[in-house]
PDB file of C-alpha atoms in Angstrom:
ATOM      1  CA  MET C  14      -0.593  28.176  -8.691  1.00 86.00           C
ATOM      2  CA  GLN C  15      -2.762  25.053  -8.313  1.00 93.00           C
ATOM      3  CA  VAL C  16      -3.286  23.345  -4.929  1.00 97.00           C
ATOM      4  CA  VAL C  17      -4.775  19.882  -4.403  1.00 98.00           C
ATOM      5  CA  ALA C  18      -5.617  19.224  -0.676  1.00 98.00           C
ATOM      6  CA  ILE C  19      -5.681  15.492   0.344  1.00 98.00           C
ATOM      7  CA  ALA C  20      -7.773  15.646   3.520  1.00 96.00           C
ATOM      8  CA  ASN C  21      -8.643  12.858   6.070  1.00 93.00           C
ATOM      9  CA  PRO C  22     -12.356  13.256   6.975  1.00 91.00           C
ATOM     10  CA  ILE C  23     -11.718  11.793  10.532  1.00 85.00           C
ATOM     11  CA  SER C  24      -8.509  13.572  11.449  1.00 82.00           C
ATOM     12  CA  GLY C  25      -8.783  15.398  14.806  1.00 75.00           C
ATOM     13  CA  GLY C  26     -12.290  14.129  15.380  1.00 79.00           C
ATOM     14  CA  GLY C  27     -13.508  15.803  12.202  1.00 87.00           C
ATOM     15  CA  ALA C  28     -11.274  18.857  12.369  1.00 89.00           C
ATOM     16  CA  ALA C  29     -10.296  18.511   8.649  1.00 91.00           C
ATOM     17  CA  ARG C  30     -13.820  18.812   7.502  1.00 92.00           C
ATOM     18  CA  ARG C  31     -14.383  21.784   9.826  1.00 93.00           C
ATOM     19  CA  ARG C  32     -11.328  23.634   8.779  1.00 92.00           C
ATOM     20  CA  TRP C  33     -11.287  22.970   4.957  1.00 95.00           C
ATOM     21  CA  PRO C  34     -14.025  25.646   4.030  1.00 95.00           C
ATOM     22  CA  ALA C  35     -12.008  28.458   5.861  1.00 96.00           C
ATOM     23  CA  LEU C  36      -8.709  27.282   4.230  1.00 96.00           C
ATOM     24  CA  GLU C  37     -10.316  27.121   0.803  1.00 97.00           C
ATOM     25  CA  ALA C  38     -11.764  30.654   1.254  1.00 97.00           C
ATOM     26  CA  ALA C  39      -8.369  31.912   2.319  1.00 97.00           C
ATOM     27  CA  LEU C  40      -6.618  30.236  -0.712  1.00 97.00           C
ATOM     28  CA  THR C  41      -9.284  31.705  -3.099  1.00 96.00           C
ATOM     29  CA  ALA C  42      -8.817  35.131  -1.609  1.00 97.00           C
ATOM     30  CA  ARG C  43      -5.173  34.874  -2.474  1.00 96.00           C
ATOM     31  CA  GLY C  44      -5.838  33.832  -6.055  1.00 95.00           C
ATOM     32  CA  ILE C  45      -4.951  30.268  -5.573  1.00 95.00           C
ATOM     33  CA  ASP C  46      -6.906  27.604  -7.416  1.00 92.00           C
ATOM     34  CA  ALA C  47      -7.638  24.831  -4.811  1.00 95.00           C
ATOM     35  CA  ARG C  48      -9.752  21.631  -4.641  1.00 96.00           C
ATOM     36  CA  VAL C  49     -10.066  18.957  -1.997  1.00 97.00           C
ATOM     37  CA  VAL C  50      -9.908  15.155  -2.254  1.00 97.00           C
ATOM     38  CA  TRP C  51     -11.259  13.193   0.768  1.00 97.00           C
ATOM     39  CA  SER C  52      -9.028  10.216   1.170  1.00 97.00           C
ATOM     40  CA  THR C  53     -10.367   6.801   2.358  1.00 95.00           C
ATOM     41  CA  GLY C  54      -7.144   5.455   3.859  1.00 94.00           C
ATOM     42  CA  ALA C  55      -3.334   5.471   3.759  1.00 95.00           C
ATOM     43  CA  ALA C  56      -2.843   3.822   0.267  1.00 96.00           C
ATOM     44  CA  ASP C  57      -5.636   6.111  -1.191  1.00 97.00           C
ATOM     45  CA  ALA C  58      -4.002   9.288   0.313  1.00 98.00           C
ATOM     46  CA  ALA C  59      -0.611   8.363  -1.179  1.00 98.00           C
ATOM     47  CA  ALA C  60      -2.049   7.520  -4.646  1.00 98.00           C
ATOM     48  CA  ARG C  61      -4.080  10.686  -4.812  1.00 98.00           C
ATOM     49  CA  ALA C  62      -1.035  12.704  -3.666  1.00 98.00           C
ATOM     50  CA  ALA C  63       1.221  11.197  -6.392  1.00 98.00           C
ATOM     51  CA  GLU C  64      -1.317  11.840  -9.043  1.00 98.00           C
ATOM     52  CA  ALA C  65      -1.740  15.484  -7.961  1.00 98.00           C
ATOM     53  CA  ALA C  66       2.059  16.033  -7.795  1.00 98.00           C
ATOM     54  CA  SER C  67       2.434  14.463 -11.248  1.00 98.00           C
ATOM     55  CA  ASP C  68       0.049  17.129 -12.511  1.00 96.00           C
ATOM     56  CA  GLY C  69       2.312  19.840 -11.178  1.00 96.00           C
ATOM     57  CA  ALA C  70       0.122  20.763  -8.193  1.00 97.00           C
ATOM     58  CA  VAL C  71       1.263  21.732  -4.766  1.00 97.00           C
ATOM     59  CA  VAL C  72      -0.119  18.873  -2.610  1.00 98.00           C
ATOM     60  CA  VAL C  73      -1.433  19.781   0.756  1.00 98.00           C
ATOM     61  CA  ALA C  74      -1.992  17.332   3.527  1.00 98.00           C
ATOM     62  CA  VAL C  75      -4.905  18.301   5.604  1.00 97.00           C
ATOM     63  CA  GLY C  76      -5.066  16.231   8.717  1.00 95.00           C
ATOM     64  CA  GLY C  77      -2.781  14.973  11.541  1.00 93.00           C
ATOM     65  CA  ASP C  78       0.687  13.451  11.531  1.00 94.00           C
ATOM     66  CA  GLY C  79      -0.494  10.185  10.009  1.00 93.00           C
ATOM     67  CA  GLN C  80      -2.212  11.866   7.063  1.00 96.00           C
ATOM     68  CA  ILE C  81       0.911  13.990   6.577  1.00 97.00           C
ATOM     69  CA  ARG C  82       2.956  10.901   6.454  1.00 97.00           C
ATOM     70  CA  ASP C  83       0.708   9.157   3.862  1.00 97.00           C
ATOM     71  CA  VAL C  84       0.399  12.153   1.604  1.00 98.00           C
ATOM     72  CA  ALA C  85       4.190  12.653   1.747  1.00 98.00           C
ATOM     73  CA  ALA C  86       4.781   9.001   0.753  1.00 97.00           C
ATOM     74  CA  GLY C  87       2.930   9.816  -2.547  1.00 98.00           C
ATOM     75  CA  VAL C  88       4.573  13.144  -3.034  1.00 98.00           C
ATOM     76  CA  MET C  89       8.004  11.659  -2.716  1.00 97.00           C
ATOM     77  CA  THR C  90       7.489   9.331  -5.690  1.00 97.00           C
ATOM     78  CA  VAL C  91       7.302  12.377  -8.023  1.00 98.00           C
ATOM     79  CA  PRO C  92      10.477  14.272  -8.924  1.00 97.00           C
ATOM     80  CA  GLY C  93       9.972  17.964  -7.982  1.00 97.00           C
ATOM     81  CA  GLY C  94       6.945  17.168  -5.805  1.00 98.00           C
ATOM     82  CA  VAL C  95       6.173  19.671  -3.165  1.00 98.00           C
ATOM     83  CA  LEU C  96       4.241  19.122   0.087  1.00 98.00           C
ATOM     84  CA  GLY C  97       2.134  21.694   1.958  1.00 98.00           C
ATOM     85  CA  ILE C  98       0.760  21.094   5.445  1.00 98.00           C
ATOM     86  CA  ALA C  99      -2.578  22.227   6.954  1.00 97.00           C
ATOM     87  CA  PRO C 100      -2.525  20.807  10.504  1.00 96.00           C
ATOM     88  CA  ALA C 101      -5.839  19.248  11.478  1.00 93.00           C
ATOM     89  CA  GLY C 102      -5.068  16.415  13.844  1.00 87.00           C
ATOM     90  CA  ARG C 103      -4.961  15.924  17.618  1.00 79.00           C
ATOM     91  CA  GLY C 104      -1.243  16.137  18.060  1.00 84.00           C
ATOM     92  CA  ASN C 105       0.135  18.126  15.106  1.00 92.00           C
ATOM     93  CA  ASP C 106       3.564  17.447  16.234  1.00 93.00           C
ATOM     94  CA  LEU C 107       5.430  17.546  12.951  1.00 96.00           C
ATOM     95  CA  ALA C 108       3.757  20.861  12.153  1.00 96.00           C
ATOM     96  CA  ARG C 109       5.011  22.133  15.575  1.00 94.00           C
ATOM     97  CA  HIS C 110       8.485  20.897  14.871  1.00 95.00           C
ATOM     98  CA  LEU C 111       8.536  22.714  11.534  1.00 97.00           C
ATOM     99  CA  ARG C 112       6.944  25.900  13.123  1.00 96.00           C
ATOM    100  CA  LEU C 113       3.929  25.617  10.870  1.00 98.00           C
ATOM    101  CA  PRO C 114       0.773  27.721  11.603  1.00 97.00           C
ATOM    102  CA  GLU C 115      -2.737  26.290  12.126  1.00 95.00           C
ATOM    103  CA  GLU C 116      -4.887  29.416  11.415  1.00 96.00           C
ATOM    104  CA  PRO C 117      -6.258  29.124   7.876  1.00 96.00           C
ATOM    105  CA  GLY C 118      -5.065  32.522   6.610  1.00 97.00           C
ATOM    106  CA  ALA C 119      -1.511  31.865   7.925  1.00 98.00           C
ATOM    107  CA  VAL C 120      -1.593  28.419   6.313  1.00 98.00           C
ATOM    108  CA  ALA C 121      -2.569  29.992   2.947  1.00 98.00           C
ATOM    109  CA  ASP C 122       0.270  32.538   3.269  1.00 98.00           C
ATOM    110  CA  VAL C 123       2.757  29.694   3.622  1.00 98.00           C
ATOM    111  CA  LEU C 124       1.384  27.875   0.678  1.00 97.00           C
ATOM    112  CA  ARG C 125       1.480  30.956  -1.462  1.00 96.00           C
ATOM    113  CA  GLY C 126       4.771  32.528  -0.300  1.00 95.00           C
ATOM    114  CA  GLY C 127       6.673  29.943   1.962  1.00 97.00           C
ATOM    115  CA  ARG C 128      10.151  28.728   1.212  1.00 97.00           C
ATOM    116  CA  ARG C 129      10.856  25.310   0.208  1.00 98.00           C
ATOM    117  CA  ARG C 130      12.751  23.214   2.771  1.00 98.00           C
ATOM    118  CA  THR C 131      14.048  19.634   1.886  1.00 98.00           C
ATOM    119  CA  ILE C 132      13.822  17.335   4.962  1.00 98.00           C
ATOM    120  CA  ASP C 133      14.877  13.890   5.884  1.00 98.00           C
ATOM    121  CA  THR C 134      12.408  10.874   5.984  1.00 98.00           C
ATOM    122  CA  VAL C 135      12.750   7.503   7.537  1.00 98.00           C
ATOM    123  CA  ASP C 136      12.232   4.124   5.920  1.00 98.00           C
ATOM    124  CA  VAL C 137      10.921   1.340   8.102  1.00 98.00           C
ATOM    125  CA  GLY C 138      10.620  -1.802   6.157  1.00 94.00           C
ATOM    126  CA  GLY C 139       9.241   0.071   3.164  1.00 94.00           C
ATOM    127  CA  THR C 140       6.978   2.368   5.099  1.00 95.00           C
ATOM    128  CA  THR C 141       7.761   6.115   5.088  1.00 96.00           C
ATOM    129  CA  VAL C 142       7.960   7.760   8.553  1.00 97.00           C
ATOM    130  CA  LEU C 143       8.310  11.481   8.950  1.00 98.00           C
ATOM    131  CA  GLY C 144       8.477  11.948  12.673  1.00 96.00           C
ATOM    132  CA  ASN C 145       9.317   9.122  15.097  1.00 96.00           C
ATOM    133  CA  VAL C 146       9.129   5.342  15.507  1.00 97.00           C
ATOM    134  CA  TYR C 147       8.747   4.077  19.106  1.00 95.00           C
ATOM    135  CA  ALA C 148       8.185   0.925  21.067  1.00 96.00           C
ATOM    136  CA  GLY C 149       7.609   0.334  24.858  1.00 93.00           C
ATOM    137  CA  ILE C 150       5.294   2.017  27.286  1.00 88.00           C
ATOM    138  CA  ASP C 151       4.675   4.908  24.939  1.00 83.00           C
ATOM    139  CA  SER C 152       3.487   2.750  22.039  1.00 85.00           C
ATOM    140  CA  GLU C 153       1.213   0.933  24.646  1.00 80.00           C
ATOM    141  CA  ALA C 154      -0.012   4.370  25.487  1.00 76.00           C
ATOM    142  CA  THR C 155      -0.631   5.395  21.922  1.00 76.00           C
ATOM    143  CA  GLU C 156      -2.869   2.298  21.569  1.00 73.00           C
ATOM    144  CA  VAL C 157      -4.895   3.513  24.503  1.00 68.00           C
ATOM    145  CA  ILE C 158      -5.048   7.097  23.122  1.00 66.00           C
ATOM    146  CA  ASN C 159      -6.334   5.671  19.773  1.00 66.00           C
ATOM    147  CA  ARG C 160      -9.200   3.891  21.869  1.00 67.00           C
ATOM    148  CA  MET C 161      -9.885   7.214  23.624  1.00 60.00           C
ATOM    149  CA  ARG C 162     -10.483   9.302  20.558  1.00 61.00           C
ATOM    150  CA  PRO C 163     -13.685  10.921  21.953  1.00 56.00           C
ATOM    151  CA  LEU C 164     -11.608  12.640  24.752  1.00 57.00           C
ATOM    152  CA  GLY C 165      -9.685  14.490  22.241  1.00 60.00           C
ATOM    153  CA  THR C 166      -6.317  15.935  23.413  1.00 59.00           C
ATOM    154  CA  ALA C 167      -7.182  14.912  27.055  1.00 58.00           C
ATOM    155  CA  ALA C 168      -6.376  11.362  25.944  1.00 59.00           C
ATOM    156  CA  TYR C 169      -2.711  12.308  25.816  1.00 63.00           C
ATOM    157  CA  ARG C 170      -2.573  12.880  29.590  1.00 62.00           C
ATOM    158  CA  VAL C 171      -4.848   9.965  30.594  1.00 63.00           C
ATOM    159  CA  ALA C 172      -3.444   7.227  28.357  1.00 64.00           C
ATOM    160  CA  PRO C 173       0.132   7.138  29.869  1.00 65.00           C
ATOM    161  CA  VAL C 174      -1.489   6.441  33.465  1.00 65.00           C
ATOM    162  CA  VAL C 175      -3.561   3.635  32.047  1.00 68.00           C
ATOM    163  CA  ALA C 176      -0.560   2.146  30.131  1.00 70.00           C
ATOM    164  CA  ALA C 177       1.692   2.381  33.232  1.00 72.00           C
ATOM    165  CA  LEU C 178      -0.682   0.309  35.294  1.00 72.00           C
ATOM    166  CA  ARG C 179      -0.175  -2.724  33.074  1.00 79.00           C
ATOM    167  CA  TRP C 180       3.329  -2.145  31.719  1.00 86.00           C
ATOM    168  CA  ARG C 181       6.401  -4.108  32.650  1.00 89.00           C
ATOM    169  CA  PRO C 182       9.900  -3.446  31.184  1.00 94.00           C
ATOM    170  CA  ALA C 183      11.176  -5.560  28.364  1.00 96.00           C
ATOM    171  CA  ARG C 184      14.856  -6.574  27.526  1.00 98.00           C
ATOM    172  CA  PHE C 185      15.653  -4.533  24.297  1.00 98.00           C
ATOM    173  CA  THR C 186      18.542  -4.891  21.968  1.00 98.00           C
ATOM    174  CA  VAL C 187      19.137  -1.572  20.237  1.00 98.00           C
ATOM    175  CA  THR C 188      21.651  -1.632  17.267  1.00 98.00           C
ATOM    176  CA  VAL C 189      22.910   1.842  16.003  1.00 98.00           C
ATOM    177  CA  ASP C 190      25.098   1.545  12.863  1.00 98.00           C
ATOM    178  CA  GLY C 191      26.179  -1.957  13.822  1.00 98.00           C
ATOM    179  CA  ALA C 192      26.862  -1.282  17.509  1.00 98.00           C
ATOM    180  CA  ALA C 193      24.497  -3.245  19.676  1.00 98.00           C
ATOM    181  CA  GLU C 194      23.550  -2.935  23.322  1.00 98.00           C
ATOM    182  CA  THR C 195      21.046  -4.999  25.313  1.00 98.00           C
ATOM    183  CA  LEU C 196      19.302  -3.688  28.401  1.00 97.00           C
ATOM    184  CA  LEU C 197      16.054  -3.562  30.336  1.00 97.00           C
ATOM    185  CA  ALA C 198      14.125  -0.622  29.081  1.00 96.00           C
ATOM    186  CA  HIS C 199      10.672   1.130  29.447  1.00 94.00           C
ATOM    187  CA  MET C 200      10.818   2.568  25.911  1.00 94.00           C
ATOM    188  CA  VAL C 201      12.955   3.254  22.867  1.00 97.00           C
ATOM    189  CA  VAL C 202      12.345   6.136  20.505  1.00 97.00           C
ATOM    190  CA  VAL C 203      13.931   6.350  17.060  1.00 98.00           C
ATOM    191  CA  ALA C 204      13.437  10.034  16.235  1.00 98.00           C
ATOM    192  CA  ASN C 205      13.540  12.142  13.176  1.00 98.00           C
ATOM    193  CA  SER C 206      11.791  15.078  14.515  1.00 97.00           C
ATOM    194  CA  GLY C 207      11.701  14.133  18.260  1.00 95.00           C
ATOM    195  CA  ASP C 208       8.406  15.917  18.964  1.00 93.00           C
ATOM    196  CA  TYR C 209       5.300  13.889  19.718  1.00 85.00           C
ATOM    197  CA  GLY C 210       2.608  13.221  22.305  1.00 77.00           C
ATOM    198  CA  HIS C 211       0.890  16.526  21.646  1.00 76.00           C
ATOM    199  CA  GLY C 212       3.767  18.817  22.455  1.00 81.00           C
ATOM    200  CA  LEU C 213       6.361  16.742  24.250  1.00 88.00           C
ATOM    201  CA  ARG C 214       9.948  17.406  23.230  1.00 93.00           C
ATOM    202  CA  MET C 215      10.716  13.689  23.661  1.00 94.00           C
ATOM    203  CA  VAL C 216      14.067  13.791  21.815  1.00 97.00           C
ATOM    204  CA  PRO C 217      15.025  17.566  21.671  1.00 96.00           C
ATOM    205  CA  SER C 218      18.242  16.845  19.844  1.00 96.00           C
ATOM    206  CA  ALA C 219      16.563  15.414  16.787  1.00 97.00           C
ATOM    207  CA  ASP C 220      16.072  17.490  13.734  1.00 97.00           C
ATOM    208  CA  VAL C 221      14.474  16.590  10.434  1.00 98.00           C
ATOM    209  CA  GLY C 222      17.302  18.257   8.480  1.00 97.00           C
ATOM    210  CA  ASP C 223      20.462  16.757  10.059  1.00 97.00           C
ATOM    211  CA  GLY C 224      20.744  13.526   8.191  1.00 98.00           C
ATOM    212  CA  ARG C 225      20.637  11.270  11.271  1.00 98.00           C
ATOM    213  CA  LEU C 226      18.450   9.519  13.671  1.00 98.00           C
ATOM    214  CA  ASP C 227      18.538  10.261  17.386  1.00 98.00           C
ATOM    215  CA  VAL C 228      17.609   7.289  19.634  1.00 98.00           C
ATOM    216  CA  LEU C 229      16.204   7.779  23.119  1.00 98.00           C
ATOM    217  CA  ILE C 230      16.240   4.787  25.552  1.00 98.00           C
ATOM    218  CA  VAL C 231      14.628   4.991  28.924  1.00 95.00           C
ATOM    219  CA  ARG C 232      16.252   2.353  31.159  1.00 96.00           C
ATOM    220  CA  GLY C 233      13.919  -0.110  32.823  1.00 94.00           C
ATOM    221  CA  ASP C 234      15.832  -0.710  36.004  1.00 90.00           C
ATOM    222  CA  ARG C 235      14.039   2.240  37.565  1.00 83.00           C
ATOM    223  CA  SER C 236      10.358   2.226  38.633  1.00 81.00           C
ATOM    224  CA  LYS C 237       7.877   2.843  35.919  1.00 79.00           C
ATOM    225  CA  TYR C 238       6.097   5.201  38.244  1.00 75.00           C
ATOM    226  CA  ARG C 239       9.026   7.637  37.756  1.00 82.00           C
ATOM    227  CA  LEU C 240       7.772   8.091  34.239  1.00 81.00           C
ATOM    228  CA  ALA C 241       5.088  10.452  35.059  1.00 78.00           C
ATOM    229  CA  ASN C 242       7.714  13.005  36.317  1.00 87.00           C
ATOM    230  CA  LEU C 243       9.867  12.165  33.347  1.00 87.00           C
ATOM    231  CA  MET C 244       6.959  12.996  30.984  1.00 82.00           C
ATOM    232  CA  SER C 245       6.281  16.163  32.643  1.00 87.00           C
ATOM    233  CA  GLN C 246       9.917  17.223  32.115  1.00 93.00           C
ATOM    234  CA  ALA C 247       9.612  16.159  28.500  1.00 91.00           C
ATOM    235  CA  GLU C 248       7.474  19.242  27.887  1.00 89.00           C
ATOM    236  CA  THR C 249      10.705  21.240  27.925  1.00 92.00           C
ATOM    237  CA  GLY C 250      13.150  18.535  27.169  1.00 93.00           C
ATOM    238  CA  ALA C 251      14.671  18.732  30.703  1.00 94.00           C
ATOM    239  CA  HIS C 252      14.196  14.893  31.010  1.00 95.00           C
ATOM    240  CA  ILE C 253      17.361  14.323  28.907  1.00 95.00           C
ATOM    241  CA  GLY C 254      19.571  14.946  32.001  1.00 92.00           C
ATOM    242  CA  ARG C 255      18.069  12.142  34.033  1.00 95.00           C
ATOM    243  CA  PRO C 256      20.336   9.088  34.729  1.00 94.00           C
ATOM    244  CA  GLU C 257      17.888   6.614  33.281  1.00 95.00           C
ATOM    245  CA  VAL C 258      17.718   8.338  29.951  1.00 96.00           C
ATOM    246  CA  LEU C 259      20.332   7.371  27.207  1.00 97.00           C
ATOM    247  CA  VAL C 260      20.643   9.102  23.745  1.00 97.00           C
ATOM    248  CA  ARG C 261      22.334   7.556  20.717  1.00 98.00           C
ATOM    249  CA  SER C 262      22.742   8.784  17.133  1.00 98.00           C
ATOM    250  CA  GLY C 263      23.198   7.170  13.711  1.00 98.00           C
ATOM    251  CA  GLY C 264      21.893   6.552  10.280  1.00 98.00           C
ATOM    252  CA  SER C 265      20.495   2.861  10.807  1.00 98.00           C
ATOM    253  CA  VAL C 266      18.711   1.620  13.916  1.00 98.00           C
ATOM    254  CA  THR C 267      17.462  -1.776  14.635  1.00 98.00           C
ATOM    255  CA  VAL C 268      15.271  -2.425  17.684  1.00 98.00           C
ATOM    256  CA  ALA C 269      14.324  -5.869  19.066  1.00 98.00           C
ATOM    257  CA  ALA C 270      13.112  -7.267  22.391  1.00 98.00           C
ATOM    258  CA  ASP C 271      12.538 -10.388  24.304  1.00 97.00           C
ATOM    259  CA  ARG C 272       8.852 -10.367  23.878  1.00 95.00           C
ATOM    260  CA  ALA C 273       6.116  -8.933  21.581  1.00 93.00           C
ATOM    261  CA  VAL C 274       5.964  -5.107  21.844  1.00 94.00           C
ATOM    262  CA  PRO C 275       3.824  -2.886  19.510  1.00 93.00           C
ATOM    263  CA  VAL C 276       5.636  -0.380  17.294  1.00 96.00           C
ATOM    264  CA  HIS C 277       4.004   2.858  16.458  1.00 93.00           C
ATOM    265  CA  ALA C 278       5.119   5.561  14.007  1.00 94.00           C
ATOM    266  CA  ASP C 279       3.566   9.090  13.795  1.00 91.00           C
ATOM    267  CA  GLY C 280       0.745   8.116  16.017  1.00 82.00           C
ATOM    268  CA  ASP C 281      -0.264   4.906  14.316  1.00 88.00           C
ATOM    269  CA  TYR C 282       0.400   1.222  14.810  1.00 91.00           C
ATOM    270  CA  LEU C 283       2.988   0.040  12.387  1.00 94.00           C
ATOM    271  CA  MET C 284       4.039  -3.522  13.459  1.00 95.00           C
ATOM    272  CA  GLU C 285       5.413  -5.619  16.285  1.00 95.00           C
ATOM    273  CA  LEU C 286       9.105  -5.671  17.147  1.00 97.00           C
ATOM    274  CA  PRO C 287      11.687  -6.024  15.654  1.00 98.00           C
ATOM    275  CA  PHE C 288      12.101  -3.098  13.172  1.00 98.00           C
ATOM    276  CA  THR C 289      14.965  -1.421  11.335  1.00 98.00           C
ATOM    277  CA  ALA C 290      14.802   2.286  10.527  1.00 98.00           C
ATOM    278  CA  ASP C 291      17.013   3.944   8.017  1.00 98.00           C
ATOM    279  CA  VAL C 292      17.326   7.671   7.473  1.00 98.00           C
ATOM    280  CA  ARG C 293      16.823   8.949   3.983  1.00 98.00           C
ATOM    281  CA  PRO C 294      18.480  12.375   3.931  1.00 98.00           C
ATOM    282  CA  ARG C 295      16.803  15.264   2.067  1.00 98.00           C
ATOM    283  CA  THR C 296      14.047  13.275   0.420  1.00 98.00           C
ATOM    284  CA  LEU C 297      10.889  15.411   0.884  1.00 98.00           C
ATOM    285  CA  THR C 298      10.337  19.104  -0.049  1.00 98.00           C
ATOM    286  CA  VAL C 299       8.009  20.924   2.243  1.00 98.00           C
ATOM    287  CA  LEU C 300       6.667  24.402   2.307  1.00 98.00           C
ATOM    288  CA  VAL C 301       7.597  26.322   5.510  1.00 98.00           C
ATOM    289  CA  PRO C 302       7.323  29.889   6.775  1.00 96.00           C
TER     290      PRO C 302
END
């Protein structure tokens, strides 16, 4: 078995660099030939991943959700390509959704003896997304989080407060499989995995293997200061029962708004509204426990 790790040197504040030696040792101890490639950006990670997959290697993304997304984009271009995941980011939400371990020995065990699971991906204007696409107060908060990298995981709790102070709801138009509704909203989440924000079960009905996208809308006709309690409930998914929370489901979703709102995907800035997200069922093979 040959493993090529595509690692992001800045993921998790340098966590990928710190964790790779232990993972390499664990793989070697299990008789697995492994080497690492340090990527320089999204396009480089995808290209290196495609090259390694073409050579028949299991390609392992070492980093956070963004790195996993970029490496997956390359693996998917190669018939029979297989993705392994070594979580080394701040949130690690896709790994959490897939119940993947973080300890190096356990990661090595999954790479050596795990089962292959084929999961859905999302196409957003030609960009591959694995977890979630979102716009609104939470995308504003993600921009704050990315400016607060030195705080580590604490940024996930500080940023929503900072974002809420300057947020005002927008009038969104959300179209799911051709059915449109327009309403004032604080946020819209188009979910493949539904997990983000360092452990929040934001859209608990979402699953990467069900062939659909689940859409969560938080109505904006309620005070934005209620969102602190909503986010607290999102740790267990209990917020779904709140009257201001709406959930829709379909295969193609378009989101627009009456003003410029940033769109984020898997923790990274993607574009400004509008966007269209289309599910791509069973397009990525991943090693899981």
